[in-house]
mmCIF file of C-alpha atoms and ligand atoms in Angstrom:
data_model
loop_
_atom_site.group_PDB
_atom_site.id
_atom_site.type_symbol
_atom_site.label_atom_id
_atom_site.label_comp_id
_atom_site.label_asym_id
_atom_site.label_seq_id
_atom_site.Cartn_x
_atom_site.Cartn_y
_atom_site.Cartn_z
ATOM 1 C CA MET A 1 -17.889 6.279 98.535
ATOM 2 C CA SER A 2 -20.380 7.670 96.007
ATOM 3 C CA ALA A 3 -19.177 9.798 93.133
ATOM 4 C CA LEU A 4 -19.958 13.504 93.276
ATOM 5 C CA LEU A 5 -21.951 13.335 90.042
ATOM 6 C CA GLU A 6 -22.539 10.303 87.901
ATOM 7 C CA ALA A 7 -24.284 9.415 84.667
ATOM 8 C CA ARG A 8 -25.217 5.750 84.887
ATOM 9 C CA GLU A 9 -26.164 4.074 81.606
ATOM 10 C CA ALA A 10 -27.904 7.306 80.623
ATOM 11 C CA THR A 11 -29.777 7.401 77.334
ATOM 12 C CA LYS A 12 -31.661 10.410 76.032
ATOM 13 C CA VAL A 13 -33.890 10.321 72.976
ATOM 14 C CA PHE A 14 -36.013 13.108 71.596
ATOM 15 C CA GLY A 15 -39.095 12.884 69.396
ATOM 16 C CA GLY A 16 -41.229 9.797 68.863
ATOM 17 C CA GLY A 17 -44.677 11.399 68.881
ATOM 18 C CA LEU A 18 -47.933 9.634 68.177
ATOM 19 C CA PHE A 19 -47.655 9.946 64.393
ATOM 20 C CA ASP A 20 -43.913 10.261 63.876
ATOM 21 C CA LYS A 21 -42.083 7.200 65.113
ATOM 22 C CA ARG A 22 -38.635 8.575 64.381
ATOM 23 C CA VAL A 23 -36.611 9.546 67.399
ATOM 24 C CA THR A 24 -33.246 11.218 67.721
ATOM 25 C CA VAL A 25 -30.821 9.443 69.981
ATOM 26 C CA ALA A 26 -28.887 12.296 71.547
ATOM 27 C CA LEU A 27 -27.020 10.182 74.099
ATOM 28 C CA ASP A 28 -26.780 6.416 74.137
ATOM 29 C CA ASP A 29 -25.939 4.288 77.183
ATOM 30 C CA PHE A 30 -23.440 6.768 78.605
ATOM 31 C CA SER A 31 -21.735 6.127 81.931
ATOM 32 C CA PHE A 32 -19.274 8.471 83.580
ATOM 33 C CA ALA A 33 -18.531 9.395 87.182
ATOM 34 C CA ILE A 34 -16.980 12.618 88.456
ATOM 35 C CA GLU A 35 -15.241 11.821 91.730
ATOM 36 C CA SER A 36 -15.006 14.506 94.399
ATOM 37 C CA ALA A 37 -11.278 13.887 94.857
ATOM 38 C CA PRO A 38 -8.830 14.443 93.391
ATOM 39 C CA PRO A 39 -10.290 17.369 91.439
ATOM 40 C CA ARG A 40 -9.742 16.832 87.716
ATOM 41 C CA VAL A 41 -10.496 18.606 84.480
ATOM 42 C CA THR A 42 -12.360 16.342 82.080
ATOM 43 C CA ALA A 43 -13.052 17.421 78.518
ATOM 44 C CA ILE A 44 -16.108 16.161 76.676
ATOM 45 C CA VAL A 45 -15.291 16.695 73.014
ATOM 46 C CA GLY A 46 -17.581 16.271 70.063
ATOM 47 C CA GLU A 47 -18.942 17.924 66.994
ATOM 48 C CA SER A 48 -22.483 19.138 66.501
ATOM 49 C CA GLY A 49 -24.921 16.299 67.176
ATOM 50 C CA SER A 50 -22.450 14.330 69.305
ATOM 51 C CA GLY A 51 -24.609 14.629 72.433
ATOM 52 C CA LYS A 52 -22.289 16.815 74.491
ATOM 53 C CA THR A 53 -24.794 19.575 75.241
ATOM 54 C CA THR A 54 -27.480 16.986 76.018
ATOM 55 C CA LEU A 55 -25.036 15.458 78.475
ATOM 56 C CA ALA A 56 -24.443 18.848 80.142
ATOM 57 C CA ARG A 57 -28.194 19.413 80.513
ATOM 58 C CA LEU A 58 -28.646 15.928 81.957
ATOM 59 C CA LEU A 59 -25.841 16.453 84.481
ATOM 60 C CA LEU A 60 -27.465 19.708 85.585
ATOM 61 C CA GLY A 61 -30.891 18.105 85.928
ATOM 62 C CA LEU A 62 -32.373 20.398 83.283
ATOM 63 C CA ILE A 63 -33.698 17.377 81.383
ATOM 64 C CA THR A 64 -34.392 13.810 82.469
ATOM 65 C CA PRO A 65 -32.802 10.715 80.927
ATOM 66 C CA THR A 66 -35.084 8.479 78.854
ATOM 67 C CA SER A 67 -33.438 5.560 80.590
ATOM 68 C CA GLY A 68 -30.618 5.265 83.089
ATOM 69 C CA GLN A 69 -29.914 7.692 85.919
ATOM 70 C CA ILE A 70 -28.037 10.840 86.889
ATOM 71 C CA LEU A 71 -26.854 10.543 90.475
ATOM 72 C CA TYR A 72 -25.599 13.266 92.799
ATOM 73 C CA GLU A 73 -23.664 11.720 95.684
ATOM 74 C CA GLY A 74 -25.518 8.490 95.010
ATOM 75 C CA HIS A 75 -28.993 10.044 94.951
ATOM 76 C CA ASP A 76 -31.193 10.315 91.869
ATOM 77 C CA LEU A 77 -30.941 13.928 90.746
ATOM 78 C CA GLN A 78 -34.590 14.018 89.722
ATOM 79 C CA LYS A 79 -35.701 13.091 93.239
ATOM 80 C CA LEU A 80 -33.553 15.608 95.122
ATOM 81 C CA ALA A 81 -35.561 17.986 97.298
ATOM 82 C CA GLY A 82 -35.136 20.467 100.127
ATOM 83 C CA HIS A 83 -31.668 20.761 101.649
ATOM 84 C CA ASP A 84 -30.147 18.174 99.284
ATOM 85 C CA ARG A 85 -31.417 20.086 96.250
ATOM 86 C CA ARG A 86 -29.982 23.365 97.562
ATOM 87 C CA THR A 87 -26.642 21.695 98.218
ATOM 88 C CA PHE A 88 -26.601 20.372 94.659
ATOM 89 C CA LEU A 89 -27.442 23.821 93.270
ATOM 90 C CA ARG A 90 -24.491 25.261 95.133
ATOM 91 C CA ASP A 91 -22.081 22.372 94.546
ATOM 92 C CA VAL A 92 -22.538 22.206 90.782
ATOM 93 C CA GLN A 93 -22.240 25.422 88.802
ATOM 94 C CA MET A 94 -22.635 26.040 85.101
ATOM 95 C CA ILE A 95 -20.782 28.382 82.783
ATOM 96 C CA PHE A 96 -22.647 28.894 79.526
ATOM 97 C CA GLN A 97 -21.463 29.482 76.006
ATOM 98 C CA ASP A 98 -23.089 32.881 75.608
ATOM 99 C CA PRO A 99 -22.644 34.954 78.761
ATOM 100 C CA TYR A 100 -24.742 37.806 77.377
ATOM 101 C CA GLU A 101 -27.895 35.688 77.578
ATOM 102 C CA VAL A 102 -27.420 35.253 81.315
ATOM 103 C CA TYR A 103 -27.382 38.991 82.039
ATOM 104 C CA ASN A 104 -30.402 41.212 82.486
ATOM 105 C CA PRO A 105 -29.512 44.314 80.439
ATOM 106 C CA PHE A 106 -31.351 46.553 82.927
ATOM 107 C CA TYR A 107 -29.200 45.529 85.882
ATOM 108 C CA ARG A 108 -25.586 46.390 86.549
ATOM 109 C CA VAL A 109 -23.281 43.371 86.408
ATOM 110 C CA ASP A 110 -22.997 43.514 90.205
ATOM 111 C CA HIS A 111 -26.430 41.906 90.232
ATOM 112 C CA VAL A 112 -25.247 38.504 88.942
ATOM 113 C CA LEU A 113 -22.646 38.413 91.710
ATOM 114 C CA GLU A 114 -24.846 39.684 94.539
ATOM 115 C CA THR A 115 -27.832 37.436 93.847
ATOM 116 C CA PRO A 116 -26.195 34.085 94.711
ATOM 117 C CA ILE A 117 -24.561 35.626 97.799
ATOM 118 C CA THR A 118 -27.986 36.650 99.056
ATOM 119 C CA GLU A 119 -29.712 33.441 97.955
ATOM 120 C CA PHE A 120 -27.191 31.125 99.554
ATOM 121 C CA LYS A 121 -26.319 33.420 102.506
ATOM 122 C CA LEU A 122 -22.637 33.434 101.582
ATOM 123 C CA ALA A 123 -21.747 36.666 103.465
ATOM 124 C CA ALA A 124 -22.738 37.895 106.910
ATOM 125 C CA SER A 125 -22.432 41.629 106.193
ATOM 126 C CA PRO A 126 -22.251 44.092 103.278
ATOM 127 C CA ALA A 127 -18.493 44.390 103.859
ATOM 128 C CA ALA A 128 -18.062 40.616 103.709
ATOM 129 C CA ARG A 129 -20.175 40.550 100.565
ATOM 130 C CA ARG A 130 -18.017 43.176 98.875
ATOM 131 C CA ALA A 131 -14.826 41.360 99.933
ATOM 132 C CA LEU A 132 -16.117 38.092 98.484
ATOM 133 C CA ILE A 133 -17.048 39.754 95.180
ATOM 134 C CA ASN A 134 -13.702 41.520 94.915
ATOM 135 C CA GLU A 135 -11.760 38.354 95.663
ATOM 136 C CA SER A 136 -13.741 36.413 93.048
ATOM 137 C CA LEU A 137 -13.215 39.053 90.377
ATOM 138 C CA ARG A 138 -9.480 39.195 91.049
ATOM 139 C CA ALA A 139 -9.315 35.387 90.889
ATOM 140 C CA VAL A 140 -10.349 35.595 87.229
ATOM 141 C CA GLY A 141 -8.084 38.520 86.396
ATOM 142 C CA LEU A 142 -10.648 41.333 86.600
ATOM 143 C CA ARG A 143 -10.215 44.587 88.519
ATOM 144 C CA PRO A 144 -13.273 45.239 90.677
ATOM 145 C CA GLU A 145 -12.989 49.019 90.224
ATOM 146 C CA GLU A 146 -13.126 48.622 86.427
ATOM 147 C CA THR A 147 -15.897 46.049 86.416
ATOM 148 C CA LEU A 148 -18.486 46.782 89.090
ATOM 149 C CA GLY A 149 -21.144 49.420 88.518
ATOM 150 C CA ARG A 150 -21.249 48.777 84.764
ATOM 151 C CA TYR A 151 -24.034 47.470 82.591
ATOM 152 C CA PRO A 152 -23.495 44.286 80.532
ATOM 153 C CA HIS A 153 -23.270 46.162 77.217
ATOM 154 C CA GLN A 154 -20.442 48.307 78.626
ATOM 155 C CA LEU A 155 -18.198 45.260 78.991
ATOM 156 C CA SER A 156 -16.542 43.082 76.366
ATOM 157 C CA GLY A 157 -17.654 39.502 75.728
ATOM 158 C CA GLY A 158 -14.512 38.263 77.434
ATOM 159 C CA GLN A 159 -15.181 40.390 80.535
ATOM 160 C CA ARG A 160 -18.764 39.179 80.698
ATOM 161 C CA GLN A 161 -17.631 35.578 80.493
ATOM 162 C CA ARG A 162 -14.997 36.133 83.182
ATOM 163 C CA ILE A 163 -17.674 37.584 85.462
ATOM 164 C CA MET A 164 -19.606 34.352 85.014
ATOM 165 C CA VAL A 165 -16.483 32.449 86.026
ATOM 166 C CA ALA A 166 -16.134 34.811 89.032
ATOM 167 C CA ARG A 167 -19.739 34.048 89.940
ATOM 168 C CA ALA A 168 -18.843 30.373 89.987
ATOM 169 C CA VAL A 169 -15.798 31.127 92.161
ATOM 170 C CA LEU A 170 -17.768 32.905 94.863
ATOM 171 C CA MET A 171 -20.189 29.989 95.126
ATOM 172 C CA ARG A 172 -17.184 27.733 95.938
ATOM 173 C CA PRO A 173 -18.720 24.807 94.017
ATOM 174 C CA ARG A 174 -17.149 21.370 93.926
ATOM 175 C CA LEU A 175 -17.839 21.018 90.219
ATOM 176 C CA ILE A 176 -18.115 23.440 87.316
ATOM 177 C CA ILE A 177 -19.698 22.360 84.056
ATOM 178 C CA ALA A 178 -18.456 24.725 81.364
ATOM 179 C CA ASP A 179 -20.319 24.368 78.047
ATOM 180 C CA GLU A 180 -18.252 25.881 75.212
ATOM 181 C CA PRO A 181 -17.151 28.750 77.518
ATOM 182 C CA VAL A 182 -14.649 30.233 75.066
ATOM 183 C CA SER A 183 -16.340 29.671 71.724
ATOM 184 C CA MET A 184 -17.747 33.204 71.627
ATOM 185 C CA VAL A 185 -14.688 35.141 72.760
ATOM 186 C CA ASP A 186 -11.713 36.099 70.650
ATOM 187 C CA ALA A 187 -8.461 34.146 70.686
ATOM 188 C CA SER A 188 -6.599 36.611 72.943
ATOM 189 C CA LEU A 189 -9.134 36.209 75.745
ATOM 190 C CA ARG A 190 -9.560 32.493 75.260
ATOM 191 C CA ALA A 191 -6.283 31.716 76.993
ATOM 192 C CA THR A 192 -7.145 33.996 79.930
ATOM 193 C CA ILE A 193 -10.481 32.306 80.525
ATOM 194 C CA LEU A 194 -8.995 28.839 80.178
ATOM 195 C CA ASP A 195 -6.254 29.848 82.644
ATOM 196 C CA SER A 196 -8.937 30.963 85.080
ATOM 197 C CA LEU A 197 -10.667 27.595 84.818
ATOM 198 C CA ARG A 198 -7.412 25.757 85.361
ATOM 199 C CA GLN A 199 -6.717 27.933 88.422
ATOM 200 C CA LEU A 200 -10.100 27.082 89.883
ATOM 201 C CA ASN A 201 -9.152 23.454 89.549
ATOM 202 C CA GLN A 202 -5.670 23.780 91.017
ATOM 203 C CA GLN A 203 -6.075 26.488 93.661
ATOM 204 C CA TYR A 204 -9.674 25.976 94.755
ATOM 205 C CA GLY A 205 -9.861 22.206 94.220
ATOM 206 C CA MET A 206 -12.851 22.379 91.892
ATOM 207 C CA SER A 207 -13.485 19.648 89.347
ATOM 208 C CA ILE A 208 -14.261 20.907 85.861
ATOM 209 C CA VAL A 209 -16.193 19.293 83.043
ATOM 210 C CA TYR A 210 -15.132 21.207 79.960
ATOM 211 C CA ILE A 211 -17.517 20.675 77.053
ATOM 212 C CA THR A 212 -16.207 21.712 73.668
ATOM 213 C CA HIS A 213 -16.025 21.010 69.946
ATOM 214 C CA ASP A 214 -12.415 22.202 70.040
ATOM 215 C CA LEU A 215 -9.780 19.532 70.646
ATOM 216 C CA THR A 216 -7.065 22.148 70.904
ATOM 217 C CA THR A 217 -8.370 23.851 74.032
ATOM 218 C CA ALA A 218 -9.418 20.482 75.454
ATOM 219 C CA PHE A 219 -5.804 19.361 75.206
ATOM 220 C CA GLN A 220 -4.611 22.602 76.814
ATOM 221 C CA ILE A 221 -6.547 22.381 80.033
ATOM 222 C CA SER A 222 -7.736 18.810 80.583
ATOM 223 C CA ASP A 223 -6.448 15.797 82.471
ATOM 224 C CA ASP A 224 -8.908 13.399 80.871
ATOM 225 C CA ILE A 225 -10.903 13.453 77.678
ATOM 226 C CA ILE A 226 -14.019 11.733 76.381
ATOM 227 C CA VAL A 227 -14.547 11.921 72.631
ATOM 228 C CA LEU A 228 -18.205 11.549 71.721
ATOM 229 C CA TYR A 229 -19.512 10.554 68.322
ATOM 230 C CA ARG A 230 -23.247 10.498 67.619
ATOM 231 C CA GLY A 231 -24.221 10.185 71.242
ATOM 232 C CA ALA A 232 -21.732 7.518 72.280
ATOM 233 C CA VAL A 233 -18.138 7.305 73.477
ATOM 234 C CA ALA A 234 -15.643 6.856 70.638
ATOM 235 C CA GLU A 235 -12.504 7.080 72.766
ATOM 236 C CA ALA A 236 -11.800 8.116 76.338
ATOM 237 C CA GLY A 237 -8.933 8.287 78.763
ATOM 238 C CA GLU A 238 -5.921 10.277 79.806
ATOM 239 C CA VAL A 239 -5.659 13.323 77.556
ATOM 240 C CA ASP A 240 -2.009 12.893 76.532
ATOM 241 C CA LEU A 241 -2.629 9.310 75.427
ATOM 242 C CA VAL A 242 -5.776 10.084 73.463
ATOM 243 C CA VAL A 243 -4.528 13.226 71.744
ATOM 244 C CA ARG A 244 -0.905 12.263 71.064
ATOM 245 C CA HIS A 245 -1.630 8.622 70.213
ATOM 246 C CA PRO A 246 -5.272 8.452 69.107
ATOM 247 C CA ARG A 247 -6.551 4.920 68.485
ATOM 248 C CA HIS A 248 -10.157 5.314 67.381
ATOM 249 C CA PRO A 249 -10.371 6.176 63.665
ATOM 250 C CA TYR A 250 -12.662 9.114 64.474
ATOM 251 C CA THR A 251 -10.202 10.592 66.983
ATOM 252 C CA GLN A 252 -7.438 10.084 64.431
ATOM 253 C CA LEU A 253 -9.528 12.004 61.903
ATOM 254 C CA LEU A 254 -9.978 14.883 64.335
ATOM 255 C CA ILE A 255 -6.264 15.025 65.143
ATOM 256 C CA LYS A 256 -5.328 14.871 61.472
ATOM 257 C CA SER A 257 -7.433 17.934 60.761
ATOM 258 C CA VAL A 258 -4.741 20.007 62.496
ATOM 259 C CA PRO A 259 -2.901 21.559 59.543
ATOM 260 C CA GLU A 260 0.455 21.930 61.308
ATOM 261 C CA PRO A 261 2.321 18.608 61.036
ATOM 262 C CA ASN A 262 4.166 19.104 64.310
ATOM 263 C CA PRO A 263 1.626 18.785 67.113
ATOM 264 C CA GLU A 264 4.030 20.495 69.528
ATOM 265 C CA HIS A 265 3.583 23.640 67.499
ATOM 266 C CA ALA A 266 -0.013 23.121 66.529
ATOM 267 C CA TRP A 267 -1.730 22.771 69.852
ATOM 268 C CA GLY A 268 -2.891 26.048 71.170
ATOM 269 C CA SER A 269 -2.595 27.829 67.865
ATOM 270 C CA VAL A 270 -4.967 25.925 65.615
ATOM 271 C CA GLU A 271 -8.605 25.313 66.284
ATOM 272 C CA ILE A 272 -10.080 22.067 65.044
ATOM 273 C CA ARG A 273 -13.582 22.506 63.758
ATOM 274 C CA PRO A 274 -15.926 19.870 62.446
ATOM 275 C CA GLU A 275 -16.268 19.610 58.705
ATOM 276 C CA ALA A 276 -19.387 21.090 57.141
ATOM 277 C CA ALA A 277 -20.684 17.599 56.403
ATOM 278 C CA ASP A 278 -20.342 16.710 60.068
ATOM 279 C CA LEU A 279 -22.451 19.609 61.139
ATOM 280 C CA GLU A 280 -25.248 18.483 58.865
ATOM 281 C CA ASP A 281 -25.235 14.912 60.059
ATOM 282 C CA GLY A 282 -26.197 15.472 63.647
ATOM 283 C CA ALA A 283 -27.212 12.750 66.040
ATOM 284 C CA ALA A 284 -28.338 9.299 64.982
ATOM 285 C CA GLN A 285 -32.000 8.825 64.223
ATOM 286 C CA VAL A 286 -33.811 5.582 64.816
ATOM 287 C CA GLU A 287 -37.288 4.365 63.963
ATOM 288 C CA VAL A 288 -39.156 2.650 66.760
ATOM 289 C CA SER A 289 -42.383 0.733 66.970
ATOM 290 C CA GLY A 290 -43.213 1.371 70.632
ATOM 291 C CA PRO A 291 -43.411 4.303 73.051
ATOM 292 C CA VAL A 292 -40.145 6.197 73.515
ATOM 293 C CA GLY A 293 -40.260 5.714 77.282
ATOM 294 C CA LEU A 294 -39.931 1.966 76.793
ATOM 295 C CA LEU A 295 -36.789 2.135 74.694
ATOM 296 C CA PRO A 296 -34.117 -0.149 76.076
ATOM 297 C CA THR A 297 -30.686 1.113 77.054
ATOM 298 C CA GLY A 298 -28.280 0.997 74.119
ATOM 299 C CA VAL A 299 -31.085 1.458 71.647
ATOM 300 C CA ALA A 300 -29.076 3.276 69.020
ATOM 301 C CA ALA A 301 -26.444 0.656 68.863
ATOM 302 C CA SER A 302 -28.544 -2.405 69.359
ATOM 303 C CA VAL A 303 -31.690 -2.085 67.281
ATOM 304 C CA ALA A 304 -32.167 -1.553 63.589
ATOM 305 C CA ALA A 305 -31.572 2.127 63.153
ATOM 306 C CA LYS A 306 -32.586 4.349 60.321
ATOM 307 C CA ALA A 307 -30.082 7.175 60.027
ATOM 308 C CA HIS A 308 -29.635 9.977 57.508
ATOM 309 C CA GLY A 309 -29.667 8.704 53.960
ATOM 310 C CA GLY A 310 -32.171 6.010 54.831
ATOM 311 C CA HIS A 311 -29.624 3.247 55.511
ATOM 312 C CA LEU A 312 -30.275 0.671 58.130
ATOM 313 C CA LEU A 313 -27.466 0.808 60.670
ATOM 314 C CA THR A 314 -26.972 -2.130 62.919
ATOM 315 C CA GLY A 315 -23.282 -1.725 63.584
ATOM 316 C CA CYS A 316 -20.739 0.986 64.266
ATOM 317 C CA THR A 317 -22.150 4.495 63.806
ATOM 318 C CA PHE A 318 -18.803 5.598 62.330
ATOM 319 C CA ALA A 319 -18.777 2.878 59.650
ATOM 320 C CA ASP A 320 -19.902 5.231 56.864
ATOM 321 C CA ARG A 321 -16.798 7.408 57.366
ATOM 322 C CA CYS A 322 -14.248 4.925 58.623
ATOM 323 C CA PRO A 323 -11.218 4.105 56.429
ATOM 324 C CA TYR A 324 -10.727 0.806 58.286
ATOM 325 C CA VAL A 325 -14.295 -0.446 58.081
ATOM 326 C CA MET A 326 -14.628 -4.250 58.084
ATOM 327 C CA PRO A 327 -17.670 -6.470 57.372
ATOM 328 C CA MET A 328 -18.129 -7.091 61.088
ATOM 329 C CA CYS A 329 -18.494 -3.331 61.697
ATOM 330 C CA HIS A 330 -21.865 -3.473 59.915
ATOM 331 C CA GLU A 331 -23.107 -6.487 61.803
ATOM 332 C CA SER A 332 -23.098 -5.393 65.426
ATOM 333 C CA PRO A 333 -22.107 -2.336 67.437
ATOM 334 C CA PRO A 334 -18.562 -2.423 68.870
ATOM 335 C CA PRO A 335 -18.256 -2.420 72.663
ATOM 336 C CA LEU A 336 -15.649 -0.426 74.565
ATOM 337 C CA PHE A 337 -12.247 -2.098 74.437
ATOM 338 C CA ARG A 338 -9.617 -1.276 77.023
ATOM 339 C CA ILE A 339 -6.527 -0.460 74.980
ATOM 340 C CA ASP A 340 -4.294 0.902 77.749
ATOM 341 C CA PRO A 341 -4.784 1.016 81.532
ATOM 342 C CA GLY A 342 -5.968 4.624 81.176
ATOM 343 C CA ARG A 343 -7.740 4.578 77.813
ATOM 344 C CA ALA A 344 -10.549 2.758 75.990
ATOM 345 C CA ALA A 345 -12.040 2.956 72.491
ATOM 346 C CA THR A 346 -15.236 1.707 70.902
ATOM 347 C CA CYS A 347 -13.763 0.022 67.850
ATOM 348 C CA PHE A 348 -13.397 -3.535 66.525
ATOM 349 C CA LEU A 349 -9.791 -2.855 65.547
ATOM 350 C CA TYR A 350 -9.003 -3.552 69.209
ATOM 351 C CA ARG A 351 -11.171 -6.642 69.622
ATOM 352 C CA ASP A 352 -8.198 -8.597 70.973
ATOM 353 C CA ARG A 353 -8.272 -6.343 74.072
ATOM 354 C CA PRO A 354 -10.643 -6.751 77.028
ATOM 355 C CA ALA A 355 -14.206 -5.635 76.271
ATOM 356 C CA LEU A 356 -15.863 -3.421 78.863
ATOM 357 C CA ALA A 357 -19.450 -2.653 79.820
ATOM 358 C CA SER A 358 -20.271 1.061 79.483
ATOM 359 C CA GLU A 359 -20.176 1.632 83.247
ATOM 360 C CA GLU A 360 -16.638 0.230 83.358
ATOM 361 C CA LEU A 361 -15.420 3.368 81.606
ATOM 362 C CA ASN A 362 -15.108 4.826 85.100
ATOM 363 C CA GLN A 363 -12.424 2.282 85.936
ATOM 364 C CA VAL A 364 -10.468 3.382 82.890
ATOM 365 C CA MET A 365 -10.804 7.066 83.762
ATOM 366 C CA ALA A 366 -9.710 6.390 87.330
ATOM 367 C CA ALA A 367 -6.789 4.181 86.294
ATOM 368 C CA GLU A 368 -3.367 5.038 87.540
ATOM 369 C CA ARG A 369 -1.900 7.667 85.224
ATOM 370 C CA GLY A 370 1.367 7.385 83.455
ATOM 371 C CA ALA A 371 0.404 4.536 81.155
ATOM 372 C CA THR A 372 2.322 4.650 77.936
ATOM 373 C CA ALA A 373 0.891 4.158 74.516
ATOM 374 C CA ARG A 374 1.899 1.044 72.718
HETATM 375 FE FE1 LIG B 1 -14.148 1.777 61.961
HETATM 376 FE FE2 LIG B 1 -15.130 -0.615 62.445
HETATM 377 FE FE3 LIG B 1 -13.764 0.681 64.301
HETATM 378 FE FE4 LIG B 1 -16.213 1.487 63.611
HETATM 379 S S1 LIG B 1 -15.668 -0.460 64.597
HETATM 380 S S2 LIG B 1 -14.415 2.771 63.947
HETATM 381 S S3 LIG B 1 -16.177 1.085 61.436
HETATM 382 S S4 LIG B 1 -12.959 -0.085 62.351
#
């Protein structure tokens, strides 16, 4: 059976005009499938320039991959038309980082809830429409009588974001892609919104892709996690394994940045943010001699790459920060190694384990849970 939504060896590069041969590799040879059952919450975690927002836009069909494919139920997303396209637009909903940008300030907030009901013919009568809106608002902890009839500026950021979650609820999608949904709300509302997302997963059977720079909230609500670094998977697998027993040096660095030594106390109370230097680095840049459209899959990792600082990188993109760097790390890019049944990492430290092709990450993510870290 085809996956609900799948990135298959997807690479996205930007730039590479006629006179400037440098391109930015935002996502490099990324494969990941979201199965329709059982519904799971998968976190995509990364700092600025890791490729997570590019991935979200690819999964939504807002941009096209430079190479590779995005498939919806086995069909190329870019070729979907007619009924299939409408089904996709209903099945896959997005929750954005800044809810205010989604609202038209001249319309009452009712408008964002009524429009999809009309567009997708979700209610047969005005009474059914009102019942659907009320149910959706209550599902995210909002009181209809205190919410409807107001303009966006009359509501708090948290209320506006919860309305966007309610909008997703009334569409009854099979998958929600939430891109940094709590990064612009204060800490007290963060938990409420995350609870709402978790409820959608558990009560309504919706799968969630939770995109964030914040490992703490990813740990709180996810079943699985994919840690991205400069457009490629650093470590991925069952969230407890990856967060409590990180194996990739980059994941270990992220976990260590939690100031509280006892992770039982730290999670949920401390937000892990990328260091200032990380924010400046951004995605890997490479210099190419041919048209961008002809770039092979795996370009960032497999061709001579010119990154920030002017160094030629032919190996691991984390080598310049890694405390365990070895000569071989500079010679060729590490493949994914399967460390546990439910976890893999892209690091030569685990070269005695089975190496995987990028598309085999799906087998790791689908592995029977309960594996223990060694
Ligand atoms: Fe560090 Fe080498 Fe592993 Fe890269 S492959 S994370 S440089 S040990």
